[in-house]
Amino acid sequence: MRIFLDTANIDDIRRGAAMGVVDGVTTNPTLVAKEGVEYKARVLEICDVIDGPISAECISTEIEALVQEARRIASWHPNVVVKIAMSELGLQAIHRVSAEGIKVNTTLIFSANQALLAARAGATYVSPFIGRLQDAGHDGLEVIREIVAMFETFHLPTQVLAASLRGARDVTEAALAGAHIATIPPAVLFQMANHPLTDVGTQRFLADAAKYTAV
Ligand code: E4P
């Protein structure tokens, strides 16, 4: 499973990149607003740090405007993936721009049927929102399993990008459910590198190492 960072914070992206484990980045209007920066400038900054798919979201609510916006965002950088929200309008836009070679990440996916439609319309990625499904009392991981099974059965090339992950255990579960990618908040990624027994073990080794002379 590949790992994307779910953030627009450039310091966290640099920190994750230095760890050598970040394959891409997903942003959304909420994450960019939190940073108080200009969207295009920040996406280009991210593209300088991570050589992989960088998702940037469209916000237009009318078909021609949405298609134009998707084309404009895709032209920012070859690694930019256009995020389009799931809806009938979104499917029309995905169908049109993916035929032009633009890579689309369909966002706000909450069911396997939505993912199937997005894949058939030509999306490169579908993003089921696991945390928000769990918040509403649904089994988000089961939705991932259904999408993965469906795509495998019908040889659909669209990749399942598990999104809205809230904790380290969610990442493990998403991987076991067969997600191709997990997009992870930075705090969760950094926490995944730690374990209390690792800390105890490190302290013990350091204490014992102080008892002899290293070569
Ligand atoms: C990423 O593509 C999504 O926009 C993000 O994971 C949503 O996460 P949230 O439900 O925590 O806002």
PDB file of C-alpha atoms and ligand atoms in Angstrom:
ATOM      1  CA  MET A   1       0.000   0.000   0.000  1.00  0.00           C
ATOM      2  CA  ARG A   2       1.306   3.435  -0.924  1.00  0.00           C
ATOM      3  CA  ILE A   3       1.197   6.295   1.589  1.00  0.00           C
ATOM      4  CA  PHE A   4       0.041   9.836   0.842  1.00  0.00           C
ATOM      5  CA  LEU A   5       0.036  12.705   3.325  1.00  0.00           C
ATOM      6  CA  ASP A   6      -3.353  14.357   3.842  1.00  0.00           C
ATOM      7  CA  THR A   7      -2.304  17.946   4.501  1.00  0.00           C
ATOM      8  CA  ALA A   8      -1.310  21.275   2.997  1.00  0.00           C
ATOM      9  CA  ASN A   9       1.276  21.945   5.707  1.00  0.00           C
ATOM     10  CA  ILE A  10       4.625  22.223   3.941  1.00  0.00           C
ATOM     11  CA  ASP A  11       6.758  21.612   7.056  1.00  0.00           C
ATOM     12  CA  ASP A  12       4.960  18.335   7.770  1.00  0.00           C
ATOM     13  CA  ILE A  13       5.302  17.346   4.110  1.00  0.00           C
ATOM     14  CA  ARG A  14       9.067  18.032   4.229  1.00  0.00           C
ATOM     15  CA  ARG A  15       9.340  16.023   7.463  1.00  0.00           C
ATOM     16  CA  GLY A  16       7.435  13.075   5.939  1.00  0.00           C
ATOM     17  CA  ALA A  17       9.471  13.280   2.739  1.00  0.00           C
ATOM     18  CA  ALA A  18      12.708  13.105   4.753  1.00  0.00           C
ATOM     19  CA  MET A  19      11.442   9.811   6.229  1.00  0.00           C
ATOM     20  CA  GLY A  20      11.283   8.416   2.681  1.00  0.00           C
ATOM     21  CA  VAL A  21       7.746   7.081   3.049  1.00  0.00           C
ATOM     22  CA  VAL A  22       5.535   9.658   1.324  1.00  0.00           C
ATOM     23  CA  ASP A  23       4.419   8.782  -2.200  1.00  0.00           C
ATOM     24  CA  GLY A  24       1.960  11.641  -2.737  1.00  0.00           C
ATOM     25  CA  VAL A  25      -0.187  14.309  -1.082  1.00  0.00           C
ATOM     26  CA  THR A  26      -3.906  15.033  -0.913  1.00  0.00           C
ATOM     27  CA  THR A  27      -5.260  18.498  -0.163  1.00  0.00           C
ATOM     28  CA  ASN A  28      -8.771  19.867   0.118  1.00  0.00           C
ATOM     29  CA  PRO A  29     -10.201  23.371   0.645  1.00  0.00           C
ATOM     30  CA  THR A  30     -10.433  22.833   4.415  1.00  0.00           C
ATOM     31  CA  LEU A  31      -6.770  21.826   4.689  1.00  0.00           C
ATOM     32  CA  VAL A  32      -5.582  24.762   2.549  1.00  0.00           C
ATOM     33  CA  ALA A  33      -7.777  27.259   4.436  1.00  0.00           C
ATOM     34  CA  LYS A  34      -6.157  26.077   7.668  1.00  0.00           C
ATOM     35  CA  GLU A  35      -2.749  27.105   6.312  1.00  0.00           C
ATOM     36  CA  GLY A  36      -3.914  30.563   5.198  1.00  0.00           C
ATOM     37  CA  VAL A  37      -2.022  30.341   1.895  1.00  0.00           C
ATOM     38  CA  GLU A  38      -2.833  30.744  -1.806  1.00  0.00           C
ATOM     39  CA  TYR A  39      -3.915  27.374  -3.248  1.00  0.00           C
ATOM     40  CA  LYS A  40      -1.906  27.216  -6.468  1.00  0.00           C
ATOM     41  CA  ALA A  41       1.290  28.518  -4.870  1.00  0.00           C
ATOM     42  CA  ARG A  42       1.052  25.925  -2.084  1.00  0.00           C
ATOM     43  CA  VAL A  43       0.338  23.052  -4.514  1.00  0.00           C
ATOM     44  CA  LEU A  44       3.416  24.021  -6.563  1.00  0.00           C
ATOM     45  CA  GLU A  45       5.494  24.183  -3.377  1.00  0.00           C
ATOM     46  CA  ILE A  46       4.305  20.647  -2.516  1.00  0.00           C
ATOM     47  CA  CYS A  47       5.197  19.460  -6.051  1.00  0.00           C
ATOM     48  CA  ASP A  48       8.772  20.671  -5.420  1.00  0.00           C
ATOM     49  CA  VAL A  49       9.026  18.468  -2.323  1.00  0.00           C
ATOM     50  CA  ILE A  50       7.185  15.294  -3.381  1.00  0.00           C
ATOM     51  CA  ASP A  51       7.635  13.720  -6.808  1.00  0.00           C
ATOM     52  CA  GLY A  52       4.284  11.923  -6.894  1.00  0.00           C
ATOM     53  CA  PRO A  53       0.540  12.521  -7.312  1.00  0.00           C
ATOM     54  CA  ILE A  54      -0.607  15.747  -5.622  1.00  0.00           C
ATOM     55  CA  SER A  55      -4.406  16.136  -5.394  1.00  0.00           C
ATOM     56  CA  ALA A  56      -5.945  19.622  -5.675  1.00  0.00           C
ATOM     57  CA  GLU A  57      -9.697  20.070  -5.404  1.00  0.00           C
ATOM     58  CA  CYS A  58     -12.167  21.742  -7.787  1.00  0.00           C
ATOM     59  CA  ILE A  59     -14.990  23.769  -6.249  1.00  0.00           C
ATOM     60  CA  SER A  60     -17.136  24.736  -9.259  1.00  0.00           C
ATOM     61  CA  THR A  61     -20.793  23.709  -9.130  1.00  0.00           C
ATOM     62  CA  GLU A  62     -21.725  24.095 -12.804  1.00  0.00           C
ATOM     63  CA  ILE A  63     -20.549  21.649 -15.494  1.00  0.00           C
ATOM     64  CA  GLU A  64     -18.714  23.962 -17.901  1.00  0.00           C
ATOM     65  CA  ALA A  65     -17.095  25.875 -15.042  1.00  0.00           C
ATOM     66  CA  LEU A  66     -16.092  22.562 -13.420  1.00  0.00           C
ATOM     67  CA  VAL A  67     -14.518  21.218 -16.618  1.00  0.00           C
ATOM     68  CA  GLN A  68     -12.625  24.506 -17.144  1.00  0.00           C
ATOM     69  CA  GLU A  69     -11.469  24.516 -13.534  1.00  0.00           C
ATOM     70  CA  ALA A  70     -10.286  20.890 -13.788  1.00  0.00           C
ATOM     71  CA  ARG A  71      -8.289  21.730 -16.923  1.00  0.00           C
ATOM     72  CA  ARG A  72      -6.802  24.810 -15.275  1.00  0.00           C
ATOM     73  CA  ILE A  73      -5.762  22.969 -12.097  1.00  0.00           C
ATOM     74  CA  ALA A  74      -4.337  20.047 -14.102  1.00  0.00           C
ATOM     75  CA  SER A  75      -2.164  22.504 -16.063  1.00  0.00           C
ATOM     76  CA  TRP A  76      -0.398  23.692 -12.892  1.00  0.00           C
ATOM     77  CA  HIS A  77       2.069  20.765 -12.856  1.00  0.00           C
ATOM     78  CA  PRO A  78       2.325  17.298 -14.493  1.00  0.00           C
ATOM     79  CA  ASN A  79       1.955  15.624 -11.071  1.00  0.00           C
ATOM     80  CA  VAL A  80      -1.269  17.397 -10.169  1.00  0.00           C
ATOM     81  CA  VAL A  81      -4.329  15.174  -9.851  1.00  0.00           C
ATOM     82  CA  VAL A  82      -7.661  16.974  -9.996  1.00  0.00           C
ATOM     83  CA  LYS A  83     -10.065  16.222  -7.157  1.00  0.00           C
ATOM     84  CA  ILE A  84     -13.724  16.221  -8.183  1.00  0.00           C
ATOM     85  CA  ALA A  85     -16.531  15.584  -5.703  1.00  0.00           C
ATOM     86  CA  MET A  86     -18.866  12.652  -6.321  1.00  0.00           C
ATOM     87  CA  SER A  87     -22.227  13.628  -7.875  1.00  0.00           C
ATOM     88  CA  GLU A  88     -23.990  13.317 -11.221  1.00  0.00           C
ATOM     89  CA  LEU A  89     -22.344  16.604 -12.231  1.00  0.00           C
ATOM     90  CA  GLY A  90     -18.990  15.326 -10.994  1.00  0.00           C
ATOM     91  CA  LEU A  91     -19.339  12.166 -13.101  1.00  0.00           C
ATOM     92  CA  GLN A  92     -20.006  14.248 -16.221  1.00  0.00           C
ATOM     93  CA  ALA A  93     -16.855  16.262 -15.554  1.00  0.00           C
ATOM     94  CA  ILE A  94     -14.781  13.140 -14.765  1.00  0.00           C
ATOM     95  CA  HIS A  95     -15.954  11.548 -18.023  1.00  0.00           C
ATOM     96  CA  ARG A  96     -14.981  14.618 -20.048  1.00  0.00           C
ATOM     97  CA  VAL A  97     -11.630  15.505 -18.512  1.00  0.00           C
ATOM     98  CA  SER A  98     -10.346  11.952 -18.044  1.00  0.00           C
ATOM     99  CA  ALA A  99     -10.881  11.445 -21.804  1.00  0.00           C
ATOM    100  CA  GLU A 100      -8.375  14.301 -22.235  1.00  0.00           C
ATOM    101  CA  GLY A 101      -5.807  12.449 -20.112  1.00  0.00           C
ATOM    102  CA  ILE A 102      -6.402  14.429 -16.913  1.00  0.00           C
ATOM    103  CA  LYS A 103      -6.038  12.293 -13.788  1.00  0.00           C
ATOM    104  CA  VAL A 104      -9.007  12.548 -11.422  1.00  0.00           C
ATOM    105  CA  ASN A 105      -9.338  11.664  -7.741  1.00  0.00           C
ATOM    106  CA  THR A 106     -13.063  11.332  -6.997  1.00  0.00           C
ATOM    107  CA  THR A 107     -13.602  12.645  -3.500  1.00  0.00           C
ATOM    108  CA  LEU A 108     -16.460  12.315  -0.987  1.00  0.00           C
ATOM    109  CA  ILE A 109     -17.103   8.644  -1.807  1.00  0.00           C
ATOM    110  CA  PHE A 110     -19.304   6.926   0.775  1.00  0.00           C
ATOM    111  CA  SER A 111     -20.514   3.776  -1.023  1.00  0.00           C
ATOM    112  CA  ALA A 112     -19.251   1.055  -3.336  1.00  0.00           C
ATOM    113  CA  ASN A 113     -21.818   2.069  -5.962  1.00  0.00           C
ATOM    114  CA  GLN A 114     -20.461   5.621  -6.037  1.00  0.00           C
ATOM    115  CA  ALA A 115     -16.958   4.205  -6.481  1.00  0.00           C
ATOM    116  CA  LEU A 116     -18.139   1.941  -9.310  1.00  0.00           C
ATOM    117  CA  LEU A 117     -19.655   4.896 -11.171  1.00  0.00           C
ATOM    118  CA  ALA A 118     -16.547   7.027 -10.680  1.00  0.00           C
ATOM    119  CA  ALA A 119     -14.354   4.221 -11.994  1.00  0.00           C
ATOM    120  CA  ARG A 120     -16.572   3.693 -15.036  1.00  0.00           C
ATOM    121  CA  ALA A 121     -16.518   7.458 -15.722  1.00  0.00           C
ATOM    122  CA  GLY A 122     -12.712   7.285 -15.892  1.00  0.00           C
ATOM    123  CA  ALA A 123     -11.407   8.287 -12.455  1.00  0.00           C
ATOM    124  CA  THR A 124      -7.812   7.333 -11.652  1.00  0.00           C
ATOM    125  CA  TYR A 125      -8.536   7.247  -7.904  1.00  0.00           C
ATOM    126  CA  VAL A 126     -11.612   6.959  -5.699  1.00  0.00           C
ATOM    127  CA  SER A 127     -11.455   8.291  -2.142  1.00  0.00           C
ATOM    128  CA  PRO A 128     -13.836   6.566   0.289  1.00  0.00           C
ATOM    129  CA  PHE A 129     -14.042   8.645   3.508  1.00  0.00           C
ATOM    130  CA  ILE A 130     -13.563   6.043   6.209  1.00  0.00           C
ATOM    131  CA  GLY A 131     -13.581   8.281   9.303  1.00  0.00           C
ATOM    132  CA  ARG A 132     -16.719  10.156   8.270  1.00  0.00           C
ATOM    133  CA  LEU A 133     -18.461   6.827   7.540  1.00  0.00           C
ATOM    134  CA  GLN A 134     -17.464   5.530  11.001  1.00  0.00           C
ATOM    135  CA  ASP A 135     -18.633   8.836  12.565  1.00  0.00           C
ATOM    136  CA  ALA A 136     -22.073   8.201  11.025  1.00  0.00           C
ATOM    137  CA  GLY A 137     -22.142   4.664  12.426  1.00  0.00           C
ATOM    138  CA  HIS A 138     -21.264   2.833   9.192  1.00  0.00           C
ATOM    139  CA  ASP A 139     -18.533   0.274   8.534  1.00  0.00           C
ATOM    140  CA  GLY A 140     -16.052   2.249   6.432  1.00  0.00           C
ATOM    141  CA  LEU A 141     -13.680  -0.682   6.098  1.00  0.00           C
ATOM    142  CA  GLU A 142     -16.413  -2.852   4.656  1.00  0.00           C
ATOM    143  CA  VAL A 143     -16.949  -0.167   1.999  1.00  0.00           C
ATOM    144  CA  ILE A 144     -13.240  -0.404   1.121  1.00  0.00           C
ATOM    145  CA  ARG A 145     -13.449  -4.197   0.926  1.00  0.00           C
ATOM    146  CA  GLU A 146     -16.477  -3.979  -1.379  1.00  0.00           C
ATOM    147  CA  ILE A 147     -14.821  -1.464  -3.704  1.00  0.00           C
ATOM    148  CA  VAL A 148     -11.575  -3.451  -3.871  1.00  0.00           C
ATOM    149  CA  ALA A 149     -13.472  -6.687  -4.634  1.00  0.00           C
ATOM    150  CA  MET A 150     -15.554  -4.974  -7.303  1.00  0.00           C
ATOM    151  CA  PHE A 151     -12.556  -3.413  -9.025  1.00  0.00           C
ATOM    152  CA  GLU A 152     -10.654  -6.730  -8.936  1.00  0.00           C
ATOM    153  CA  THR A 153     -13.598  -8.748 -10.267  1.00  0.00           C
ATOM    154  CA  PHE A 154     -14.104  -6.419 -13.225  1.00  0.00           C
ATOM    155  CA  HIS A 155     -10.427  -5.545 -13.759  1.00  0.00           C
ATOM    156  CA  LEU A 156     -11.078  -1.835 -13.263  1.00  0.00           C
ATOM    157  CA  PRO A 157      -7.743   0.035 -13.101  1.00  0.00           C
ATOM    158  CA  THR A 158      -9.019   2.738 -10.711  1.00  0.00           C
ATOM    159  CA  GLN A 159      -7.122   2.791  -7.419  1.00  0.00           C
ATOM    160  CA  VAL A 160      -8.748   2.845  -3.998  1.00  0.00           C
ATOM    161  CA  LEU A 161      -7.399   5.724  -1.910  1.00  0.00           C
ATOM    162  CA  ALA A 162      -8.555   5.317   1.683  1.00  0.00           C
ATOM    163  CA  ALA A 163      -9.227   8.831   3.038  1.00  0.00           C
ATOM    164  CA  SER A 164     -10.483  10.446   6.211  1.00  0.00           C
ATOM    165  CA  LEU A 165      -8.319   8.143   8.323  1.00  0.00           C
ATOM    166  CA  ARG A 166      -8.176   9.279  11.935  1.00  0.00           C
ATOM    167  CA  GLY A 167      -5.716   6.972  13.687  1.00  0.00           C
ATOM    168  CA  ALA A 168      -2.816   4.567  13.229  1.00  0.00           C
ATOM    169  CA  ARG A 169      -5.056   1.503  13.543  1.00  0.00           C
ATOM    170  CA  ASP A 170      -7.210   2.821  10.662  1.00  0.00           C
ATOM    171  CA  VAL A 171      -4.123   2.659   8.438  1.00  0.00           C
ATOM    172  CA  THR A 172      -3.490  -1.008   9.280  1.00  0.00           C
ATOM    173  CA  GLU A 173      -7.158  -1.839   8.703  1.00  0.00           C
ATOM    174  CA  ALA A 174      -7.230   0.024   5.377  1.00  0.00           C
ATOM    175  CA  ALA A 175      -4.157  -1.918   4.224  1.00  0.00           C
ATOM    176  CA  LEU A 176      -5.696  -5.247   5.278  1.00  0.00           C
ATOM    177  CA  ALA A 177      -8.932  -4.299   3.488  1.00  0.00           C
ATOM    178  CA  GLY A 178      -6.887  -3.995   0.281  1.00  0.00           C
ATOM    179  CA  ALA A 179      -6.734  -0.209  -0.262  1.00  0.00           C
ATOM    180  CA  HIS A 180      -4.044   0.644  -2.814  1.00  0.00           C
ATOM    181  CA  ILE A 181      -3.227   3.906  -1.028  1.00  0.00           C
ATOM    182  CA  ALA A 182      -3.917   5.473   2.365  1.00  0.00           C
ATOM    183  CA  THR A 183      -3.866   9.233   2.760  1.00  0.00           C
ATOM    184  CA  ILE A 184      -2.835   9.981   6.313  1.00  0.00           C
ATOM    185  CA  PRO A 185      -2.813  13.101   8.522  1.00  0.00           C
ATOM    186  CA  PRO A 186       0.819  13.968   9.435  1.00  0.00           C
ATOM    187  CA  ALA A 187       0.273  13.401  13.170  1.00  0.00           C
ATOM    188  CA  VAL A 188      -0.868   9.835  12.428  1.00  0.00           C
ATOM    189  CA  LEU A 189       2.110   9.164  10.149  1.00  0.00           C
ATOM    190  CA  PHE A 190       4.610  10.363  12.770  1.00  0.00           C
ATOM    191  CA  GLN A 191       2.841   8.367  15.463  1.00  0.00           C
ATOM    192  CA  MET A 192       3.040   5.217  13.295  1.00  0.00           C
ATOM    193  CA  ALA A 193       6.832   5.331  13.595  1.00  0.00           C
ATOM    194  CA  ASN A 194       6.652   5.006  17.387  1.00  0.00           C
ATOM    195  CA  HIS A 195       5.953   2.295  19.921  1.00  0.00           C
ATOM    196  CA  PRO A 196       6.443   2.489  23.722  1.00  0.00           C
ATOM    197  CA  LEU A 197       8.429  -0.782  23.684  1.00  0.00           C
ATOM    198  CA  THR A 198      10.753   0.672  21.040  1.00  0.00           C
ATOM    199  CA  ASP A 199      11.437   3.604  23.391  1.00  0.00           C
ATOM    200  CA  VAL A 200      12.076   1.296  26.370  1.00  0.00           C
ATOM    201  CA  GLY A 201      14.334  -0.929  24.255  1.00  0.00           C
ATOM    202  CA  THR A 202      16.299   2.042  22.925  1.00  0.00           C
ATOM    203  CA  GLN A 203      16.873   3.448  26.425  1.00  0.00           C
ATOM    204  CA  ARG A 204      18.068   0.059  27.670  1.00  0.00           C
ATOM    205  CA  PHE A 205      20.490  -0.407  24.756  1.00  0.00           C
ATOM    206  CA  LEU A 206      21.858   3.117  25.226  1.00  0.00           C
ATOM    207  CA  ALA A 207      22.325   2.543  28.973  1.00  0.00           C
ATOM    208  CA  ASP A 208      24.156  -0.750  28.355  1.00  0.00           C
ATOM    209  CA  ALA A 209      26.236   0.763  25.538  1.00  0.00           C
ATOM    210  CA  ALA A 210      27.525   3.344  28.039  1.00  0.00           C
ATOM    211  CA  LYS A 211      29.105   0.478  30.009  1.00  0.00           C
ATOM    212  CA  TYR A 212      31.744  -0.318  27.369  1.00  0.00           C
ATOM    213  CA  THR A 213      33.956   1.497  24.928  1.00  0.00           C
ATOM    214  CA  ALA A 214      32.631   1.563  21.379  1.00  0.00           C
ATOM    215  CA  VAL A 215      35.115   0.851  18.554  1.00  0.00           C
TER     216      VAL A 215
HETATM  217  C1  E4P B   1      -8.685  13.520   1.560  1.00  0.00           C
HETATM  218  O1  E4P B   1      -8.644  13.347   0.374  1.00  0.00           O
HETATM  219  C2  E4P B   1      -9.892  13.951   2.278  1.00  0.00           C
HETATM  220  O2  E4P B   1     -10.283  15.227   1.848  1.00  0.00           O
HETATM  221  C3  E4P B   1      -9.648  13.927   3.764  1.00  0.00           C
HETATM  222  O3  E4P B   1      -9.028  12.687   4.092  1.00  0.00           O
HETATM  223  C4  E4P B   1     -10.908  14.143   4.588  1.00  0.00           C
HETATM  224  O4  E4P B   1     -10.616  13.896   5.947  1.00  0.00           O
HETATM  225  P1  E4P B   1     -11.595  14.341   7.144  1.00  0.00           P
HETATM  226  O5  E4P B   1     -12.833  13.527   7.061  1.00  0.00           O
HETATM  227  O6  E4P B   1     -10.804  14.069   8.375  1.00  0.00           O
HETATM  228  O7  E4P B   1     -11.861  15.817   6.938  1.00  0.00           O
END
